């Protein structure tokens, strides 16, 4: 008989153990990691114990090295798509909001016409703010056990390129989180705030491993609360998951998000069902994750409005 044991923490392994079983580690949970740190693989959601499971050797430097090296390998492979990723956000918001090169007054572009019309307002002050479209992007990455090394690395590489591309655009803020989180929590924030640089994000992101369940509903609720606190004209929640859900699973979530001014886009990896009624794409091959994400984001109002 399977028993739910609160003192046992388990996680699902796939690619790096080859077993596909739910494995358990006995003992108390590790302490909550400091801000900016990444959890160990064994810090997972408690699960129903599998009496036949064999405890794998996962909490090792070799394990972290495996995920880190795999990530950088995938990142190098898809960096050829850098221009395509940057084009998703590079529009009117790409340049600085103000021209602060020099102090003083300059003639406006329409000055010759204005002179003929005897328009007295001939001069425009440099440094005057020009309102540009603003946007906030939140990415939620499923890092559950079924993602495995290769699939998670491909998804992480794409997320890293999106993060770096969006950070280059003035007027856009971007944050990211993964689910599940450590110590029986649903979420692992990957950025303390929108000010984290792309370099710091990628460095801290590289060792992120796959384990645990898929608390996607809780992750969506968390993201909504976080995005509510951000003042922005446009908001996009991008979810990347390999979970199998009912076809209409995301519809009520999208309805709630829309009421909060948040657009939803979902990338479903190797899913048996295609999400209905929302902006979603299904990708079968891990190697196509980056290209499919580009197509998905292109189909958002968020991207279209920022690139007009």
mmCIF file of C-alpha atoms in Angstrom:
data_model
loop_
_atom_site.group_PDB
_atom_site.id
_atom_site.type_symbol
_atom_site.label_atom_id
_atom_site.label_comp_id
_atom_site.label_asym_id
_atom_site.label_seq_id
_atom_site.Cartn_x
_atom_site.Cartn_y
_atom_site.Cartn_z
ATOM 1 C CA UNK A 1 0.000 0.000 0.000
ATOM 2 C CA UNK A 2 1.251 3.470 -0.875
ATOM 3 C CA UNK A 3 1.330 5.927 1.973
ATOM 4 C CA UNK A 4 1.562 9.655 1.914
ATOM 5 C CA UNK A 5 4.473 10.431 4.175
ATOM 6 C CA UNK A 6 5.002 14.081 4.896
ATOM 7 C CA UNK A 7 8.592 13.546 5.983
ATOM 8 C CA UNK A 8 9.540 12.077 2.601
ATOM 9 C CA UNK A 9 10.318 14.362 -0.290
ATOM 10 C CA UNK A 10 10.100 12.920 -3.761
ATOM 11 C CA UNK A 11 10.677 13.926 -7.305
ATOM 12 C CA UNK A 12 10.198 12.430 -10.730
ATOM 13 C CA UNK A 13 13.303 11.781 -12.829
ATOM 14 C CA UNK A 14 13.373 10.921 -16.461
ATOM 15 C CA UNK A 15 16.231 11.894 -18.704
ATOM 16 C CA UNK A 16 19.095 11.820 -16.229
ATOM 17 C CA UNK A 17 18.160 8.617 -14.395
ATOM 18 C CA UNK A 18 16.348 6.799 -17.160
ATOM 19 C CA UNK A 19 13.933 5.243 -14.703
ATOM 20 C CA UNK A 20 10.911 7.502 -14.979
ATOM 21 C CA UNK A 21 9.965 6.470 -11.421
ATOM 22 C CA UNK A 22 9.002 8.772 -8.607
ATOM 23 C CA UNK A 23 12.012 8.714 -6.313
ATOM 24 C CA UNK A 24 12.020 9.658 -2.653
ATOM 25 C CA UNK A 25 14.602 11.041 -0.294
ATOM 26 C CA UNK A 26 14.011 10.617 3.409
ATOM 27 C CA UNK A 27 14.698 13.327 5.918
ATOM 28 C CA UNK A 28 13.779 16.902 6.609
ATOM 29 C CA UNK A 29 13.703 19.528 3.935
ATOM 30 C CA UNK A 30 16.692 21.759 3.341
ATOM 31 C CA UNK A 31 16.556 25.298 4.578
ATOM 32 C CA UNK A 32 15.018 27.919 2.307
ATOM 33 C CA UNK A 33 17.709 29.090 -0.149
ATOM 34 C CA UNK A 34 18.903 32.668 0.013
ATOM 35 C CA UNK A 35 17.518 35.150 -2.505
ATOM 36 C CA UNK A 36 19.082 34.498 -5.857
ATOM 37 C CA UNK A 37 20.231 30.961 -5.065
ATOM 38 C CA UNK A 38 18.961 27.822 -6.743
ATOM 39 C CA UNK A 39 17.514 24.800 -4.940
ATOM 40 C CA UNK A 40 19.114 21.401 -4.849
ATOM 41 C CA UNK A 41 17.478 18.713 -6.901
ATOM 42 C CA UNK A 42 16.265 16.799 -3.854
ATOM 43 C CA UNK A 43 14.291 19.764 -2.489
ATOM 44 C CA UNK A 44 11.028 18.629 -4.037
ATOM 45 C CA UNK A 45 7.330 18.466 -3.394
ATOM 46 C CA UNK A 46 6.272 15.587 -1.181
ATOM 47 C CA UNK A 47 4.659 12.818 -3.192
ATOM 48 C CA UNK A 48 3.121 9.390 -2.776
ATOM 49 C CA UNK A 49 6.020 7.106 -1.913
ATOM 50 C CA UNK A 50 7.074 4.381 -4.344
ATOM 51 C CA UNK A 51 8.311 1.449 -2.234
ATOM 52 C CA UNK A 52 10.250 0.056 -5.217
ATOM 53 C CA UNK A 53 12.089 3.291 -5.974
ATOM 54 C CA UNK A 54 15.843 3.367 -5.711
ATOM 55 C CA UNK A 55 17.319 6.566 -4.381
ATOM 56 C CA UNK A 56 19.430 8.112 -7.177
ATOM 57 C CA UNK A 57 22.601 10.076 -6.631
ATOM 58 C CA UNK A 58 21.346 13.533 -7.585
ATOM 59 C CA UNK A 59 22.600 16.034 -5.044
ATOM 60 C CA UNK A 60 26.116 16.154 -6.466
ATOM 61 C CA UNK A 61 28.340 18.633 -8.268
ATOM 62 C CA UNK A 62 28.137 16.323 -11.269
ATOM 63 C CA UNK A 63 24.368 16.794 -11.413
ATOM 64 C CA UNK A 64 24.666 20.574 -11.398
ATOM 65 C CA UNK A 65 27.424 20.370 -13.986
ATOM 66 C CA UNK A 66 25.196 18.216 -16.188
ATOM 67 C CA UNK A 67 22.360 20.738 -16.246
ATOM 68 C CA UNK A 68 24.719 23.704 -16.612
ATOM 69 C CA UNK A 69 26.681 22.293 -19.526
ATOM 70 C CA UNK A 70 23.545 21.105 -21.281
ATOM 71 C CA UNK A 71 22.016 24.574 -20.953
ATOM 72 C CA UNK A 72 25.013 26.396 -22.411
ATOM 73 C CA UNK A 73 25.192 23.893 -25.256
ATOM 74 C CA UNK A 74 21.561 24.528 -26.183
ATOM 75 C CA UNK A 75 22.036 28.275 -25.734
ATOM 76 C CA UNK A 76 24.873 28.301 -28.257
ATOM 77 C CA UNK A 77 22.796 26.253 -30.696
ATOM 78 C CA UNK A 78 19.871 28.680 -30.785
ATOM 79 C CA UNK A 79 21.804 31.941 -30.470
ATOM 80 C CA UNK A 80 21.636 32.100 -34.272
ATOM 81 C CA UNK A 81 17.999 33.096 -33.675
ATOM 82 C CA UNK A 82 19.064 36.165 -31.697
ATOM 83 C CA UNK A 83 17.839 38.656 -34.314
ATOM 84 C CA UNK A 84 14.478 36.891 -34.556
ATOM 85 C CA UNK A 85 14.023 37.041 -30.788
ATOM 86 C CA UNK A 86 15.004 40.701 -30.602
ATOM 87 C CA UNK A 87 12.547 41.529 -33.386
ATOM 88 C CA UNK A 88 9.712 40.342 -31.146
ATOM 89 C CA UNK A 89 10.086 43.443 -28.980
ATOM 90 C CA UNK A 90 12.099 45.982 -30.993
ATOM 91 C CA UNK A 91 9.620 48.607 -32.108
ATOM 92 C CA UNK A 92 8.727 52.120 -30.954
ATOM 93 C CA UNK A 93 9.907 51.266 -27.452
ATOM 94 C CA UNK A 94 13.426 50.383 -28.576
ATOM 95 C CA UNK A 95 14.929 53.884 -28.380
ATOM 96 C CA UNK A 96 15.337 56.052 -25.319
ATOM 97 C CA UNK A 97 12.279 57.991 -24.213
ATOM 98 C CA UNK A 98 14.173 61.267 -24.296
ATOM 99 C CA UNK A 99 16.915 62.902 -26.299
ATOM 100 C CA UNK A 100 19.291 64.226 -23.678
ATOM 101 C CA UNK A 101 22.314 64.813 -25.916
ATOM 102 C CA UNK A 102 22.579 68.548 -25.350
ATOM 103 C CA UNK A 103 20.789 71.289 -23.502
ATOM 104 C CA UNK A 104 19.098 73.995 -25.543
ATOM 105 C CA UNK A 105 16.333 74.523 -28.031
ATOM 106 C CA UNK A 106 16.013 73.044 -31.528
ATOM 107 C CA UNK A 107 13.683 73.668 -34.410
ATOM 108 C CA UNK A 108 11.004 71.049 -34.826
ATOM 109 C CA UNK A 109 10.796 69.031 -38.036
ATOM 110 C CA UNK A 110 7.697 70.990 -39.038
ATOM 111 C CA UNK A 111 9.277 74.378 -38.389
ATOM 112 C CA UNK A 112 9.435 75.539 -42.051
ATOM 113 C CA UNK A 113 5.716 74.916 -42.451
ATOM 114 C CA UNK A 114 4.977 76.481 -39.090
ATOM 115 C CA UNK A 115 6.863 79.622 -40.085
ATOM 116 C CA UNK A 116 4.743 80.002 -43.189
ATOM 117 C CA UNK A 117 1.628 79.578 -41.054
ATOM 118 C CA UNK A 118 2.980 82.067 -38.507
ATOM 119 C CA UNK A 119 2.871 79.451 -35.777
ATOM 120 C CA UNK A 120 4.540 80.910 -32.660
ATOM 121 C CA UNK A 121 5.492 77.521 -31.126
ATOM 122 C CA UNK A 122 8.545 76.899 -33.272
ATOM 123 C CA UNK A 123 10.838 75.375 -30.747
ATOM 124 C CA UNK A 124 10.814 72.042 -28.942
ATOM 125 C CA UNK A 125 12.793 71.548 -25.772
ATOM 126 C CA UNK A 126 15.312 68.725 -25.898
ATOM 127 C CA UNK A 127 14.859 66.155 -23.192
ATOM 128 C CA UNK A 128 11.065 66.398 -23.268
ATOM 129 C CA UNK A 129 9.687 62.900 -22.518
ATOM 130 C CA UNK A 130 7.978 61.226 -25.449
ATOM 131 C CA UNK A 131 5.481 58.561 -24.371
ATOM 132 C CA UNK A 132 6.317 55.159 -25.791
ATOM 133 C CA UNK A 133 4.480 51.853 -25.453
ATOM 134 C CA UNK A 134 5.439 50.059 -22.243
ATOM 135 C CA UNK A 135 5.142 46.383 -21.538
ATOM 136 C CA UNK A 136 5.758 43.810 -18.823
ATOM 137 C CA UNK A 137 6.597 40.188 -19.654
ATOM 138 C CA UNK A 138 6.405 37.384 -17.102
ATOM 139 C CA UNK A 139 7.688 33.917 -18.078
ATOM 140 C CA UNK A 140 6.651 30.786 -16.189
ATOM 141 C CA UNK A 141 8.797 27.728 -16.907
ATOM 142 C CA UNK A 142 7.714 24.198 -16.017
ATOM 143 C CA UNK A 143 10.786 22.447 -14.578
ATOM 144 C CA UNK A 144 8.956 19.303 -13.409
ATOM 145 C CA UNK A 145 10.614 15.897 -13.487
ATOM 146 C CA UNK A 146 9.159 14.957 -16.862
ATOM 147 C CA UNK A 147 11.071 17.798 -18.543
ATOM 148 C CA UNK A 148 14.383 15.992 -18.103
ATOM 149 C CA UNK A 149 17.817 17.344 -18.997
ATOM 150 C CA UNK A 150 17.532 17.805 -22.758
ATOM 151 C CA UNK A 151 14.020 19.225 -22.903
ATOM 152 C CA UNK A 152 14.514 21.543 -19.957
ATOM 153 C CA UNK A 153 17.814 22.763 -21.382
ATOM 154 C CA UNK A 154 16.160 23.607 -24.711
ATOM 155 C CA UNK A 155 13.374 25.475 -22.946
ATOM 156 C CA UNK A 156 15.824 27.279 -20.643
ATOM 157 C CA UNK A 157 17.929 28.390 -23.602
ATOM 158 C CA UNK A 158 14.881 29.916 -25.284
ATOM 159 C CA UNK A 159 13.772 31.627 -22.061
ATOM 160 C CA UNK A 160 17.269 33.064 -21.621
ATOM 161 C CA UNK A 161 17.267 34.497 -25.154
ATOM 162 C CA UNK A 162 13.819 35.993 -24.642
ATOM 163 C CA UNK A 163 14.963 37.542 -21.374
ATOM 164 C CA UNK A 164 18.089 39.016 -22.914
ATOM 165 C CA UNK A 165 16.199 40.329 -25.948
ATOM 166 C CA UNK A 166 13.469 41.992 -23.894
ATOM 167 C CA UNK A 167 16.013 43.558 -21.521
ATOM 168 C CA UNK A 168 17.533 45.438 -24.450
ATOM 169 C CA UNK A 169 14.304 47.303 -25.143
ATOM 170 C CA UNK A 170 13.570 50.506 -23.317
ATOM 171 C CA UNK A 171 10.051 50.477 -21.904
ATOM 172 C CA UNK A 172 9.838 46.711 -21.337
ATOM 173 C CA UNK A 173 10.327 44.961 -18.009
ATOM 174 C CA UNK A 174 10.739 41.199 -17.824
ATOM 175 C CA UNK A 175 10.683 38.693 -14.974
ATOM 176 C CA UNK A 176 10.752 34.915 -14.806
ATOM 177 C CA UNK A 177 9.908 32.063 -12.457
ATOM 178 C CA UNK A 178 9.925 28.280 -12.512
ATOM 179 C CA UNK A 179 7.566 25.762 -10.989
ATOM 180 C CA UNK A 180 7.650 23.828 -8.721
ATOM 181 C CA UNK A 181 9.699 25.621 -6.091
ATOM 182 C CA UNK A 182 11.790 24.334 -3.174
ATOM 183 C CA UNK A 183 10.557 22.966 0.133
ATOM 184 C CA UNK A 184 7.030 22.004 -0.932
ATOM 185 C CA UNK A 185 6.424 25.408 -2.509
ATOM 186 C CA UNK A 186 4.771 25.955 -5.860
ATOM 187 C CA UNK A 187 7.041 28.581 -7.351
ATOM 188 C CA UNK A 188 10.703 29.509 -7.638
ATOM 189 C CA UNK A 189 11.212 33.181 -8.610
ATOM 190 C CA UNK A 190 14.243 33.403 -10.882
ATOM 191 C CA UNK A 191 14.471 37.179 -10.751
ATOM 192 C CA UNK A 192 14.191 39.143 -7.525
ATOM 193 C CA UNK A 193 12.833 42.026 -9.592
ATOM 194 C CA UNK A 194 12.822 43.389 -13.130
ATOM 195 C CA UNK A 195 16.217 45.035 -12.616
ATOM 196 C CA UNK A 196 18.213 41.778 -12.780
ATOM 197 C CA UNK A 197 20.658 41.972 -15.685
ATOM 198 C CA UNK A 198 20.607 39.434 -18.489
ATOM 199 C CA UNK A 199 24.105 38.257 -17.576
ATOM 200 C CA UNK A 200 23.186 37.630 -13.931
ATOM 201 C CA UNK A 201 19.963 35.923 -14.943
ATOM 202 C CA UNK A 202 21.710 33.521 -17.326
ATOM 203 C CA UNK A 203 24.449 32.711 -14.817
ATOM 204 C CA UNK A 204 21.956 31.894 -12.053
ATOM 205 C CA UNK A 205 19.577 30.171 -14.453
ATOM 206 C CA UNK A 206 22.088 27.697 -15.916
ATOM 207 C CA UNK A 207 22.082 25.056 -13.101
ATOM 208 C CA UNK A 208 18.287 24.928 -12.820
ATOM 209 C CA UNK A 209 17.307 21.257 -12.713
ATOM 210 C CA UNK A 210 14.168 19.257 -13.431
ATOM 211 C CA UNK A 211 12.203 17.560 -10.670
ATOM 212 C CA UNK A 212 8.841 17.503 -8.939
ATOM 213 C CA UNK A 213 5.219 17.881 -9.900
ATOM 214 C CA UNK A 214 3.441 20.489 -12.045
ATOM 215 C CA UNK A 215 1.533 22.967 -9.832
ATOM 216 C CA UNK A 216 0.553 25.081 -12.822
ATOM 217 C CA UNK A 217 -2.703 26.513 -11.438
ATOM 218 C CA UNK A 218 -0.894 27.775 -8.356
ATOM 219 C CA UNK A 219 1.887 29.172 -10.547
ATOM 220 C CA UNK A 220 -0.630 31.090 -12.680
ATOM 221 C CA UNK A 221 -2.290 32.566 -9.589
ATOM 222 C CA UNK A 222 1.120 33.603 -8.239
ATOM 223 C CA UNK A 223 2.079 35.228 -11.543
ATOM 224 C CA UNK A 224 -1.207 37.138 -11.679
ATOM 225 C CA UNK A 225 -0.629 38.575 -8.213
ATOM 226 C CA UNK A 226 2.918 39.581 -9.133
ATOM 227 C CA UNK A 227 1.846 41.214 -12.392
ATOM 228 C CA UNK A 228 -0.982 43.106 -10.690
ATOM 229 C CA UNK A 229 1.690 45.016 -8.787
ATOM 230 C CA UNK A 230 3.359 46.186 -12.013
ATOM 231 C CA UNK A 231 2.202 49.390 -13.664
ATOM 232 C CA UNK A 232 2.389 48.788 -17.403
ATOM 233 C CA UNK A 233 0.177 49.400 -20.423
ATOM 234 C CA UNK A 234 0.603 45.868 -21.728
ATOM 235 C CA UNK A 235 1.233 42.641 -19.842
ATOM 236 C CA UNK A 236 2.000 39.189 -21.193
ATOM 237 C CA UNK A 237 2.185 35.937 -19.224
ATOM 238 C CA UNK A 238 4.138 33.322 -21.183
ATOM 239 C CA UNK A 239 3.883 29.727 -19.943
ATOM 240 C CA UNK A 240 6.133 26.892 -21.121
ATOM 241 C CA UNK A 241 5.067 23.423 -19.983
ATOM 242 C CA UNK A 242 5.121 19.765 -20.962
ATOM 243 C CA UNK A 243 2.143 18.945 -18.763
ATOM 244 C CA UNK A 244 -0.937 17.243 -20.174
ATOM 245 C CA UNK A 245 -4.119 19.111 -19.303
ATOM 246 C CA UNK A 246 -7.734 18.979 -20.478
ATOM 247 C CA UNK A 247 -8.231 20.953 -23.685
ATOM 248 C CA UNK A 248 -10.258 23.637 -21.914
ATOM 249 C CA UNK A 249 -7.987 23.851 -18.850
ATOM 250 C CA UNK A 250 -6.585 27.310 -19.607
ATOM 251 C CA UNK A 251 -9.870 28.978 -20.609
ATOM 252 C CA UNK A 252 -11.002 30.030 -17.098
ATOM 253 C CA UNK A 253 -7.451 31.091 -16.268
ATOM 254 C CA UNK A 254 -7.294 33.273 -19.360
ATOM 255 C CA UNK A 255 -10.650 34.821 -18.527
ATOM 256 C CA UNK A 256 -9.388 35.767 -15.067
ATOM 257 C CA UNK A 257 -6.094 37.080 -16.439
ATOM 258 C CA UNK A 258 -7.878 39.159 -19.068
ATOM 259 C CA UNK A 259 -9.906 40.779 -16.305
ATOM 260 C CA UNK A 260 -6.593 41.837 -14.773
ATOM 261 C CA UNK A 261 -5.283 43.239 -18.049
ATOM 262 C CA UNK A 262 -2.930 40.307 -18.654
ATOM 263 C CA UNK A 263 -2.584 38.477 -21.977
ATOM 264 C CA UNK A 264 -1.851 34.733 -21.899
ATOM 265 C CA UNK A 265 0.275 32.645 -24.268
ATOM 266 C CA UNK A 266 1.079 28.958 -23.730
ATOM 267 C CA UNK A 267 3.699 26.702 -25.298
ATOM 268 C CA UNK A 268 2.701 23.054 -24.817
ATOM 269 C CA UNK A 269 5.612 20.654 -25.277
ATOM 270 C CA UNK A 270 4.840 17.145 -26.536
ATOM 271 C CA UNK A 271 1.290 17.457 -25.255
ATOM 272 C CA UNK A 272 -1.352 14.864 -26.156
ATOM 273 C CA UNK A 273 -3.957 17.627 -26.258
ATOM 274 C CA UNK A 274 -3.886 21.094 -27.792
ATOM 275 C CA UNK A 275 -5.142 23.881 -25.521
ATOM 276 C CA UNK A 276 -8.396 25.323 -26.846
ATOM 277 C CA UNK A 277 -9.733 28.863 -26.825
ATOM 278 C CA UNK A 278 -6.414 30.592 -26.110
ATOM 279 C CA UNK A 279 -3.230 31.628 -27.897
ATOM 280 C CA UNK A 280 -1.275 28.373 -27.679
ATOM 281 C CA UNK A 281 1.035 26.248 -29.802
ATOM 282 C CA UNK A 282 2.100 22.631 -29.420
ATOM 283 C CA UNK A 283 5.677 21.626 -30.211
ATOM 284 C CA UNK A 284 6.629 17.977 -30.565
ATOM 285 C CA UNK A 285 10.403 18.170 -30.914
ATOM 286 C CA UNK A 286 12.644 19.734 -28.276
ATOM 287 C CA UNK A 287 14.846 21.214 -31.008
ATOM 288 C CA UNK A 288 11.878 23.249 -32.273
ATOM 289 C CA UNK A 289 11.046 24.905 -28.944
ATOM 290 C CA UNK A 290 12.849 28.171 -29.747
ATOM 291 C CA UNK A 291 11.317 28.577 -33.221
ATOM 292 C CA UNK A 292 7.851 27.767 -31.922
ATOM 293 C CA UNK A 293 8.198 30.297 -29.109
ATOM 294 C CA UNK A 294 9.040 32.978 -31.672
ATOM 295 C CA UNK A 295 5.865 32.149 -33.611
ATOM 296 C CA UNK A 296 3.816 32.106 -30.389
ATOM 297 C CA UNK A 297 5.009 35.511 -29.191
ATOM 298 C CA UNK A 298 4.584 37.022 -32.662
ATOM 299 C CA UNK A 299 0.906 36.101 -32.414
ATOM 300 C CA UNK A 300 0.381 38.158 -29.248
ATOM 301 C CA UNK A 301 -1.082 41.653 -29.057
ATOM 302 C CA UNK A 302 1.828 42.380 -26.730
ATOM 303 C CA UNK A 303 4.387 41.896 -29.501
ATOM 304 C CA UNK A 304 2.299 43.430 -32.277
ATOM 305 C CA UNK A 305 1.668 46.640 -30.357
ATOM 306 C CA UNK A 306 5.262 47.021 -29.235
ATOM 307 C CA UNK A 307 6.638 46.553 -32.746
ATOM 308 C CA UNK A 308 4.260 48.847 -34.640
#
